PDB file of C-alpha atoms and ligand atoms in Angstrom:
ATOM      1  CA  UNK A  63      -6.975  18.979  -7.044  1.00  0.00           C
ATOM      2  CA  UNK A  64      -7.705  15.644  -5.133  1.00  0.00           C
ATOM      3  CA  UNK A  65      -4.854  13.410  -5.680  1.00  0.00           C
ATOM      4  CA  UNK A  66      -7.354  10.525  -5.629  1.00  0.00           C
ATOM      5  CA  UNK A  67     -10.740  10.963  -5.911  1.00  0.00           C
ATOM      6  CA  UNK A  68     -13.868   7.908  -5.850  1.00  0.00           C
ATOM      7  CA  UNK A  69     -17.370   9.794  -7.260  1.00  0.00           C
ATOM      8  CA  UNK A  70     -20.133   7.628  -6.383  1.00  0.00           C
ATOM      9  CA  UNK A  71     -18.245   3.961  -7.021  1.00  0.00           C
ATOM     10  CA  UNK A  72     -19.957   0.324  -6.599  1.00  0.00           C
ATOM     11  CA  UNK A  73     -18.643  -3.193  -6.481  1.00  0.00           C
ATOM     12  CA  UNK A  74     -19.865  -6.278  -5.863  1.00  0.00           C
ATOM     13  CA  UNK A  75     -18.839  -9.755  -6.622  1.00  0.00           C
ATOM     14  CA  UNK A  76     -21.304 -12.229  -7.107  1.00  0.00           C
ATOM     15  CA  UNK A  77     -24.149 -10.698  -5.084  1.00  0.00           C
ATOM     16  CA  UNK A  78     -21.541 -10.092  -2.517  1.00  0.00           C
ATOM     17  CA  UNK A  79     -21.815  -6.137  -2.375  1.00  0.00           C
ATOM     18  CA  UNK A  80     -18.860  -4.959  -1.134  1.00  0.00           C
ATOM     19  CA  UNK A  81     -19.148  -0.917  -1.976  1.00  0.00           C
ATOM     20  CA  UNK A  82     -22.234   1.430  -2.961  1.00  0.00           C
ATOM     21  CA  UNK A  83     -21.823   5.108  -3.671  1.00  0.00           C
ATOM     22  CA  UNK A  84     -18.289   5.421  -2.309  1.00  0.00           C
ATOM     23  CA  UNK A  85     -17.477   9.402  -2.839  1.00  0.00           C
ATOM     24  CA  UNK A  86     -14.352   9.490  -1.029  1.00  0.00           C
ATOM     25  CA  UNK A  87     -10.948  11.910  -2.045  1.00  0.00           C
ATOM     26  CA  UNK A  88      -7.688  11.609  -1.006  1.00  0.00           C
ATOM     27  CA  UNK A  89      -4.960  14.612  -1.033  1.00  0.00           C
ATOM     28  CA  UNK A  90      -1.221  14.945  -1.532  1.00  0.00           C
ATOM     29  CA  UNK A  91       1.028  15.019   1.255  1.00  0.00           C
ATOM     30  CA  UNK A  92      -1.000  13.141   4.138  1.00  0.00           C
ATOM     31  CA  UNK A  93      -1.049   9.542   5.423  1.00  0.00           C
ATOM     32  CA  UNK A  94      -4.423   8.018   5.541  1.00  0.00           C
ATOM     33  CA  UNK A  95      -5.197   4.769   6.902  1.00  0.00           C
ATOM     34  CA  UNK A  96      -8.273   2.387   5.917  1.00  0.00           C
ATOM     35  CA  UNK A  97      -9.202  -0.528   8.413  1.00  0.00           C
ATOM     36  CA  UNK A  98     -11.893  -3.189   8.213  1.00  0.00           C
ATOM     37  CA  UNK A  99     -13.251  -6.392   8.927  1.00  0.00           C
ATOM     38  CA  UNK A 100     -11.722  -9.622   6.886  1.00  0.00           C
ATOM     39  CA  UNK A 101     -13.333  -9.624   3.435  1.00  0.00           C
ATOM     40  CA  UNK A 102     -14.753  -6.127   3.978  1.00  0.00           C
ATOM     41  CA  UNK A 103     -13.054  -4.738   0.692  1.00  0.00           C
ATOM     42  CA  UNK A 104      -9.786  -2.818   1.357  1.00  0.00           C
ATOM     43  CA  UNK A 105      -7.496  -4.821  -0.789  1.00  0.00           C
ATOM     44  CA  UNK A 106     -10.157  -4.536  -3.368  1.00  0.00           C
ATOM     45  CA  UNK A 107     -10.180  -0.846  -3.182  1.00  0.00           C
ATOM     46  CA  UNK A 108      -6.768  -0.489  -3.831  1.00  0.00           C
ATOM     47  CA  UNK A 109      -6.922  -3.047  -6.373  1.00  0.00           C
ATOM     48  CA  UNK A 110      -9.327  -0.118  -8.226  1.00  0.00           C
ATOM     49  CA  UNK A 111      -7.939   2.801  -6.823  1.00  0.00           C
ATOM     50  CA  UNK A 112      -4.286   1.059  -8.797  1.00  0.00           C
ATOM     51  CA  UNK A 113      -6.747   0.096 -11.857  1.00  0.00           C
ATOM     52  CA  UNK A 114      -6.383  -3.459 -11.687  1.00  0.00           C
ATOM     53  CA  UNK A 115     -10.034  -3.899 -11.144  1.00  0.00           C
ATOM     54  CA  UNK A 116     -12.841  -1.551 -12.186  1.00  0.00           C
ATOM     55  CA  UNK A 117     -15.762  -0.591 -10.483  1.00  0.00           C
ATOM     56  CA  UNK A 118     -19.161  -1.537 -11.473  1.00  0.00           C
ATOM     57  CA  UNK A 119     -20.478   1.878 -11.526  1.00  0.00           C
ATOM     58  CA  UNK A 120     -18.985   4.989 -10.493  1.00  0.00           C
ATOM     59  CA  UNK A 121     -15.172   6.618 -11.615  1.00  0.00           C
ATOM     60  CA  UNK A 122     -12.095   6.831  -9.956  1.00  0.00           C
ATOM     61  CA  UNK A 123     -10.009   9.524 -10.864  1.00  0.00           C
ATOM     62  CA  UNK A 124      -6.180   9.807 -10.190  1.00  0.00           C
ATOM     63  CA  UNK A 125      -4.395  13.257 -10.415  1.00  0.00           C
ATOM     64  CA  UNK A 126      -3.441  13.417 -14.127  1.00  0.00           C
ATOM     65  CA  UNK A 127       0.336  14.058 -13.490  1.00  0.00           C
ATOM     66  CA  UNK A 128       0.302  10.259 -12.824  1.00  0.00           C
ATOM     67  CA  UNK A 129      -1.715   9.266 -15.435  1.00  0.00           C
ATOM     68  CA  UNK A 130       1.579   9.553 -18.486  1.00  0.00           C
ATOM     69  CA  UNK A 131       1.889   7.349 -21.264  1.00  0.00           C
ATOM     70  CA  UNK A 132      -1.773   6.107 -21.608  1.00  0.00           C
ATOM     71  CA  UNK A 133      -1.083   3.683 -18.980  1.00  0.00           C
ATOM     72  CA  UNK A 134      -4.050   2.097 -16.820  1.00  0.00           C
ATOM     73  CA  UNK A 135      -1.465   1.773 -13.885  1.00  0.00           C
ATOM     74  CA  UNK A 136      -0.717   5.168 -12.093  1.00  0.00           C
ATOM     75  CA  UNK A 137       2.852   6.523 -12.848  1.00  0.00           C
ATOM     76  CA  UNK A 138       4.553   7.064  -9.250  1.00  0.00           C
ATOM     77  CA  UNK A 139       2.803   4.697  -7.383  1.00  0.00           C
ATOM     78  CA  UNK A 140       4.336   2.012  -4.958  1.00  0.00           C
ATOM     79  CA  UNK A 141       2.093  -0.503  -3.939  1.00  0.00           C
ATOM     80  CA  UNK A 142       1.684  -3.429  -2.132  1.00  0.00           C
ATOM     81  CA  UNK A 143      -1.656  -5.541  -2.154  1.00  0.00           C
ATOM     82  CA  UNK A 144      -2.509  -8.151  -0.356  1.00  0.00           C
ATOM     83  CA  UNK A 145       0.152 -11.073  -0.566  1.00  0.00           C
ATOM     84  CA  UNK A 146       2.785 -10.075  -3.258  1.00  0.00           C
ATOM     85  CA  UNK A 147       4.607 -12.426  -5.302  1.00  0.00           C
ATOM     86  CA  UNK A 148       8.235 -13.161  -5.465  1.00  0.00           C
ATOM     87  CA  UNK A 149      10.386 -15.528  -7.309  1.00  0.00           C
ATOM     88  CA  UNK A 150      11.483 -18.212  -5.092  1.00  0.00           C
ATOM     89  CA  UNK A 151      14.365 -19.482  -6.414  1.00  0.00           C
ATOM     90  CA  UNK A 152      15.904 -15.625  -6.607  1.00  0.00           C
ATOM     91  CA  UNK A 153      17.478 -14.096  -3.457  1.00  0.00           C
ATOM     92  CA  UNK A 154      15.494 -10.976  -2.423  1.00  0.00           C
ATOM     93  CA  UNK A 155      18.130  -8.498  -3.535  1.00  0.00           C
ATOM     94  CA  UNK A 156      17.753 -10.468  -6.977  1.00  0.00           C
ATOM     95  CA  UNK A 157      13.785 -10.089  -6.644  1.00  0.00           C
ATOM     96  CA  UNK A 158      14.116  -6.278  -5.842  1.00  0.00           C
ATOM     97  CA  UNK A 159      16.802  -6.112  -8.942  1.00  0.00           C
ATOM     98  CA  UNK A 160      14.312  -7.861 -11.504  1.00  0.00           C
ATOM     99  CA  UNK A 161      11.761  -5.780 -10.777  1.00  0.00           C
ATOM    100  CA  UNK A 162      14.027  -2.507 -10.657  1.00  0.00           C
ATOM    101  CA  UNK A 163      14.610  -3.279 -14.419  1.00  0.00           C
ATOM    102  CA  UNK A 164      11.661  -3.078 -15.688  1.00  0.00           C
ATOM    103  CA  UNK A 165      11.885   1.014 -15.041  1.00  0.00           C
ATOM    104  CA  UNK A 166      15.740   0.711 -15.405  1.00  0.00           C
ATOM    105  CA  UNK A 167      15.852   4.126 -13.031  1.00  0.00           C
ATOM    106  CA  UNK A 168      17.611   2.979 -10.041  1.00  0.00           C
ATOM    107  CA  UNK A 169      20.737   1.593  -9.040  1.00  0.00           C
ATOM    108  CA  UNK A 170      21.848  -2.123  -7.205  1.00  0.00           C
ATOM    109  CA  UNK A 171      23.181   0.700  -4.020  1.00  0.00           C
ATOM    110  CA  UNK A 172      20.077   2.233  -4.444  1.00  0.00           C
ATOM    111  CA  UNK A 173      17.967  -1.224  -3.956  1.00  0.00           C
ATOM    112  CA  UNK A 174      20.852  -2.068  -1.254  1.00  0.00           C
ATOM    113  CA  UNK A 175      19.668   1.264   0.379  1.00  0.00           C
ATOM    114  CA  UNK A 176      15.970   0.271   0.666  1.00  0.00           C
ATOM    115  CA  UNK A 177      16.898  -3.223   1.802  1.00  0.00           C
ATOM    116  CA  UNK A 178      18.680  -2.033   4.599  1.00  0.00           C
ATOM    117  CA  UNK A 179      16.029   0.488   5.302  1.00  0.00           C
ATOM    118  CA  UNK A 180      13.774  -1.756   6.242  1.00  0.00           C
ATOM    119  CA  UNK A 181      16.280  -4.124   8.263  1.00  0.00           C
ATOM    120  CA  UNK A 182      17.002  -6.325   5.908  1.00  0.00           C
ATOM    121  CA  UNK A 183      20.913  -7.808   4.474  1.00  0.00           C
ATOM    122  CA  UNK A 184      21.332  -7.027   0.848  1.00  0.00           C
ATOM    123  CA  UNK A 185      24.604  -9.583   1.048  1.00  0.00           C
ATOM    124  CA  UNK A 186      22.220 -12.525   2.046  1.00  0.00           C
ATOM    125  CA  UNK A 187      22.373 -15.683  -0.243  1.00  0.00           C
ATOM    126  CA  UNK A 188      19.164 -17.331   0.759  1.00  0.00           C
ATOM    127  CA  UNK A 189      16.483 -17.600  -1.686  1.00  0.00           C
ATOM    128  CA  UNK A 190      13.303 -16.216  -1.420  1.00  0.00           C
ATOM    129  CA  UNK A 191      11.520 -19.828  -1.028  1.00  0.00           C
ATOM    130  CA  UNK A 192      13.256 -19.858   2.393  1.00  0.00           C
ATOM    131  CA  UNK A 193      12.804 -16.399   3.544  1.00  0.00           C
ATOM    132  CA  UNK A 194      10.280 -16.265   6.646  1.00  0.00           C
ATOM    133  CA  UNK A 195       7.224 -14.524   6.285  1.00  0.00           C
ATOM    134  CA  UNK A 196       8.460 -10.979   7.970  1.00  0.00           C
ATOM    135  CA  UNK A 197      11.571 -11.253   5.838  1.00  0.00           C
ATOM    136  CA  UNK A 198       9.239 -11.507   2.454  1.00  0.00           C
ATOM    137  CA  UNK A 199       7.039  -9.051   3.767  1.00  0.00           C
ATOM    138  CA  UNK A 200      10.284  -6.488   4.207  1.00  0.00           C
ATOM    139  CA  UNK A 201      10.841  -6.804   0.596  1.00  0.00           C
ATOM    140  CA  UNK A 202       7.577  -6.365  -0.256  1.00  0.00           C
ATOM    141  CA  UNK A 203       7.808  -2.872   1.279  1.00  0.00           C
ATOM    142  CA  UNK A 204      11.403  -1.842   0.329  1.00  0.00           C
ATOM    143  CA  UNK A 205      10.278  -2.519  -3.187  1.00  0.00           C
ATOM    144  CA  UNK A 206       7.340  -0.425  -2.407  1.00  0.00           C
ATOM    145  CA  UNK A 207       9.128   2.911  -1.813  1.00  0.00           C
ATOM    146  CA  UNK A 208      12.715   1.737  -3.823  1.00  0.00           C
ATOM    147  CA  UNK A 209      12.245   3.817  -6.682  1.00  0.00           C
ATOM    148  CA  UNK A 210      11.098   6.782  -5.096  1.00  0.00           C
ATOM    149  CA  UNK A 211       7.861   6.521  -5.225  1.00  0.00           C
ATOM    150  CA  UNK A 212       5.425   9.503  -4.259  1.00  0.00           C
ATOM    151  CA  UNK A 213       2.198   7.583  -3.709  1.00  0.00           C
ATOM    152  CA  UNK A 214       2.263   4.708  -1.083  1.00  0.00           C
ATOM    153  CA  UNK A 215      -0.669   2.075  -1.534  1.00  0.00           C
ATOM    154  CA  UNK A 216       0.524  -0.322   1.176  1.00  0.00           C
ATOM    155  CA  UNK A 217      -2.545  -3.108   2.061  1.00  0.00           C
ATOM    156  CA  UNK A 218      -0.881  -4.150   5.698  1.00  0.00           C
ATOM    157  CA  UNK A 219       2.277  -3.198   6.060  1.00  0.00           C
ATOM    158  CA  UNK A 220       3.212  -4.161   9.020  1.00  0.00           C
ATOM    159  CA  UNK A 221       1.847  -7.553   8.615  1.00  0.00           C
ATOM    160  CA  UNK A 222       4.028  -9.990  10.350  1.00  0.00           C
ATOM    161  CA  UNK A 223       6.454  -8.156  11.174  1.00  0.00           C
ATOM    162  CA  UNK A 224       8.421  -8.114  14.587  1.00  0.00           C
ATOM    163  CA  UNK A 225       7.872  -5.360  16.897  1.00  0.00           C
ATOM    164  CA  UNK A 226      11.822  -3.778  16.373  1.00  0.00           C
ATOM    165  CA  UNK A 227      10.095  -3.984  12.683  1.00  0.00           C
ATOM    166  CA  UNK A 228       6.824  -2.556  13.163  1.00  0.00           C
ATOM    167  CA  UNK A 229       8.917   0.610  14.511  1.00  0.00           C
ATOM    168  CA  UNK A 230      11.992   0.778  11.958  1.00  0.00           C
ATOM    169  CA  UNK A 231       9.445   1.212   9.486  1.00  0.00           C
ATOM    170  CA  UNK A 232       6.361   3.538  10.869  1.00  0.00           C
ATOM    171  CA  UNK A 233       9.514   5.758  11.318  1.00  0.00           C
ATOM    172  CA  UNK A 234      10.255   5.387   7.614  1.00  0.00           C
ATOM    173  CA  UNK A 235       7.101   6.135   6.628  1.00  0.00           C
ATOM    174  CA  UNK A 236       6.406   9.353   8.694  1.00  0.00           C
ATOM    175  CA  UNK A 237       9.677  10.233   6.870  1.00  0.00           C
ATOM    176  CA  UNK A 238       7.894   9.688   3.827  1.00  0.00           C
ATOM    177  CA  UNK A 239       5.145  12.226   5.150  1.00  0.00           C
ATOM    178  CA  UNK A 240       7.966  14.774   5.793  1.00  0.00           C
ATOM    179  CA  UNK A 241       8.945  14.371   2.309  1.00  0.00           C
ATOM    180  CA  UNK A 242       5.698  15.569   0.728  1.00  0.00           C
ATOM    181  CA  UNK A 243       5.041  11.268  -0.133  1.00  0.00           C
ATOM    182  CA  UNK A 244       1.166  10.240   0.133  1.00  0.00           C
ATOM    183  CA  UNK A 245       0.453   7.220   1.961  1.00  0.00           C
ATOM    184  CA  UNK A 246      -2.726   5.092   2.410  1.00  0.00           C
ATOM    185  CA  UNK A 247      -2.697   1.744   3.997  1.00  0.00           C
ATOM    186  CA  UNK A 248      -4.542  -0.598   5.543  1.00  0.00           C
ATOM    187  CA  UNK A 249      -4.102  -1.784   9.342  1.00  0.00           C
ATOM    188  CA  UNK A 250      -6.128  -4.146  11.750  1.00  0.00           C
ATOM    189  CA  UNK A 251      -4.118  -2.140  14.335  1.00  0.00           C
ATOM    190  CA  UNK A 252      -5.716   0.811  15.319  1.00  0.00           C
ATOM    191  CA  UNK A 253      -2.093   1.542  17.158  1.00  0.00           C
ATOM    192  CA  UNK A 254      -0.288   1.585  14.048  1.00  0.00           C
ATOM    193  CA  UNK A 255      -3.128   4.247  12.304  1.00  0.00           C
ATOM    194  CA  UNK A 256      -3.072   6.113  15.408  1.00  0.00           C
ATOM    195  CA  UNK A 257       0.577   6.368  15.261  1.00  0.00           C
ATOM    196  CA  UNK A 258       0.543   7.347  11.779  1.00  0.00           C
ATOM    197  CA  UNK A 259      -2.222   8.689  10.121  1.00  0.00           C
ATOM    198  CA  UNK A 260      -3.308  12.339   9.583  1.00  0.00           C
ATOM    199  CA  UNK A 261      -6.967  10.771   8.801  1.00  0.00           C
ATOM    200  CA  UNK A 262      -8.624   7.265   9.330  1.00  0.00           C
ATOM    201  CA  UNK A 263     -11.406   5.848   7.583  1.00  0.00           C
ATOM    202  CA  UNK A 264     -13.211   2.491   8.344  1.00  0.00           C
ATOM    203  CA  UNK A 265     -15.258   0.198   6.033  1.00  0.00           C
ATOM    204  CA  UNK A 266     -19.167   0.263   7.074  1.00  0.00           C
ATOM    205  CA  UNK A 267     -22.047  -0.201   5.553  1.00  0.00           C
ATOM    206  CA  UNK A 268     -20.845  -0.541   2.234  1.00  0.00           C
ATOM    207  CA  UNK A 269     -19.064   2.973   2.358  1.00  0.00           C
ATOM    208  CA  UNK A 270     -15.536   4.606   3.811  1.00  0.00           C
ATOM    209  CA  UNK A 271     -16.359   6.831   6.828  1.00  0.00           C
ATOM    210  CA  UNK A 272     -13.886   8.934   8.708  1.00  0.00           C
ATOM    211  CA  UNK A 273     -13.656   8.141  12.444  1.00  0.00           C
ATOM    212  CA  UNK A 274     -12.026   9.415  15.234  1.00  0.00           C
ATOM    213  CA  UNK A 275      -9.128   7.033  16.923  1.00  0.00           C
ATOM    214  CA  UNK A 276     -11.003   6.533  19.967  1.00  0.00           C
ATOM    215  CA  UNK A 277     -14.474   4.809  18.199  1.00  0.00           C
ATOM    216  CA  UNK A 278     -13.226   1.167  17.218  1.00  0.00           C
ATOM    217  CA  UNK A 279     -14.695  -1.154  14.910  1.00  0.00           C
TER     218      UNK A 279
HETATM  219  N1  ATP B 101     -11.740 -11.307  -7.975  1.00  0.00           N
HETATM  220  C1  ATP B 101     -12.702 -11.606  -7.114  1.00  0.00           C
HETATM  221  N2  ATP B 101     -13.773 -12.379  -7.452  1.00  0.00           N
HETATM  222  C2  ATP B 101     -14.734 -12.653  -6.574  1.00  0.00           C
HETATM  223  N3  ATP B 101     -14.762 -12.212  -5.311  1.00  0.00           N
HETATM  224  C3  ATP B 101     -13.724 -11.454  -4.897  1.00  0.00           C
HETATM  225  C4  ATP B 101     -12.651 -11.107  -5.767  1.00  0.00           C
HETATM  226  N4  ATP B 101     -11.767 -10.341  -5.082  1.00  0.00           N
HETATM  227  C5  ATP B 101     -12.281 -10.213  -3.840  1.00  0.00           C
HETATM  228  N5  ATP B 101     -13.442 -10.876  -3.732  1.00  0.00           N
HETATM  229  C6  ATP B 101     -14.290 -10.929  -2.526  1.00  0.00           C
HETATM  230  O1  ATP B 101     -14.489  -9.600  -2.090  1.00  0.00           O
HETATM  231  C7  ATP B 101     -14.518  -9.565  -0.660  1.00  0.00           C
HETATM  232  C8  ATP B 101     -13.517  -8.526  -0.177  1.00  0.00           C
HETATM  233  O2  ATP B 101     -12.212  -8.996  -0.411  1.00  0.00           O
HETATM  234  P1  ATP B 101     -10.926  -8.197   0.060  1.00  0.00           P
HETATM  235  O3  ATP B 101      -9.753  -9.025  -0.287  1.00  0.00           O
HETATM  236  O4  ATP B 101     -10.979  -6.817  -0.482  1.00  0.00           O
HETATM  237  O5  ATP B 101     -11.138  -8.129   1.644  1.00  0.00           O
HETATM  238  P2  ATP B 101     -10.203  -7.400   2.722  1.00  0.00           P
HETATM  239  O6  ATP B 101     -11.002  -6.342   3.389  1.00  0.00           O
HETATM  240  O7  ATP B 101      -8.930  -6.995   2.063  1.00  0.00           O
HETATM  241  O8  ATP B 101      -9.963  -8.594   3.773  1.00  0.00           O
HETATM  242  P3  ATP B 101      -8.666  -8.967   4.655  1.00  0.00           P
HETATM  243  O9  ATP B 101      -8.728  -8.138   5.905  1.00  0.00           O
HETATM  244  O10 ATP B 101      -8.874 -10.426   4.959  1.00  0.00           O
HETATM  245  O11 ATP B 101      -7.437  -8.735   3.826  1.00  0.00           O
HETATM  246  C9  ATP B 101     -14.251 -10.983  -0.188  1.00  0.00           C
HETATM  247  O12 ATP B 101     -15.511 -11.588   0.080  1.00  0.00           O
HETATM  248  C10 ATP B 101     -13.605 -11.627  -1.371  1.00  0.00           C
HETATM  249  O13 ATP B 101     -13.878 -13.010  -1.416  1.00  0.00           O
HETATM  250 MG1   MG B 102      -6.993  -7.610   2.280  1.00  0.00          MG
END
């Protein structure tokens, strides 16, 4: 059973097509990474692959063991898209505590732990509004993979981060890999999916197409 599988999906916006007959499946346990140009599409496939957005025409079908509860959002998933939103006025551990409540499943030492994973202070007092744009980025991905997560939808990572960064948390996420977690994200560096990725796909011509590391867009 594919863990994610597109049959034959379409979107457009606005006479902008962005997708046509996408039949693409994704499978447990591998890291697969998506590039493309600006405004090709990938945040908006993840947007549909996490069921915020539908497709016009086609089906996207997620593994029914995270379907529960008759949610549209997939159970198990950690996911950031595009630029994620945090509270200003709240410190990040305080953003990454909010959010942990909502599930109630983990613990502050947990949230500490995936703070500190990705190189950031749990004990700082600065508030979000003043947190540079690696630093909100960080949280972004420790809240991510905080709860456990088994599916990784992460739309550029390693977007501003430093390069100390950039490594701390590929190595994280091959640990991931090594833990039986799926990962799919999105990279304009074809370093980063070479690094990372058991299989890389590339938005053309309205489709996803596997390539091989050496072709670049
Ligand atoms: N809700 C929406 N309504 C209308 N158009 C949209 C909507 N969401 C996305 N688009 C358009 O769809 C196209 C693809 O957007 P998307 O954000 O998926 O690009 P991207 O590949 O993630 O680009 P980037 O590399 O800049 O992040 C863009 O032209 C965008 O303007
Ligand atoms: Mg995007």
């Amino acid at each position: 059973m594919d863990l994610i599988k597109l049959s034959n999906v379409s979107k457009s916006f606005k006479g902008i097509s962005l997708f046509s007959n996408v039949n693409v499946s994704f499978k447990e346990g591998k890291i697969y990474g998506i590039k493309g140009h600006n405004g090709s599409g990938k945040s908006v496939l993840f947007k549909m692959i996490c069921g915020f957005i539908n497709p016009d025409d086609g089906e996207i079908v997620i593994d029914s063991k995270y379907m529960k509860n008759d949610n549209d959002f997939p159970e198990n998933f950690g996911v950031i898209i595009d630029r994620p939103g945090f509270i200003g006025s709240k410190t990040g551990l305080e953003n990454l505590k909010s959010l942990a409540s909502i599930k109630g499943e983990i613990s502050e030492k947990e949230i500490c732990m995936a703070m500190e994973a990705v190189g950031l202070d749990p004990s700082i007092k600065q508030k979000m509004r003043n947190y540079s744009l690696g630093m909100k980025q960080k949280i972004a991905v420790a809240q991510s993979f905080m709860e456990n997560q088994s599916v990784l939808i992460l739309d550029e990572p390693f977007n501003a981060l430093d390069v100390d960064s950039v490594k701390k948390i590929r190595n994280l996420l091959l640990g991931f890999k090594k833990e039986g977690k799926t990962i799919i994200l999105t990279s304009h560096n074809q370093e980063d999916l070479d690094f990372l990725c058991d299989e890389q796909m590339r938005i053309n011509n309205y489709t996803l197409e596997s390539y091989e590391s050496t072709l670049k867009i």
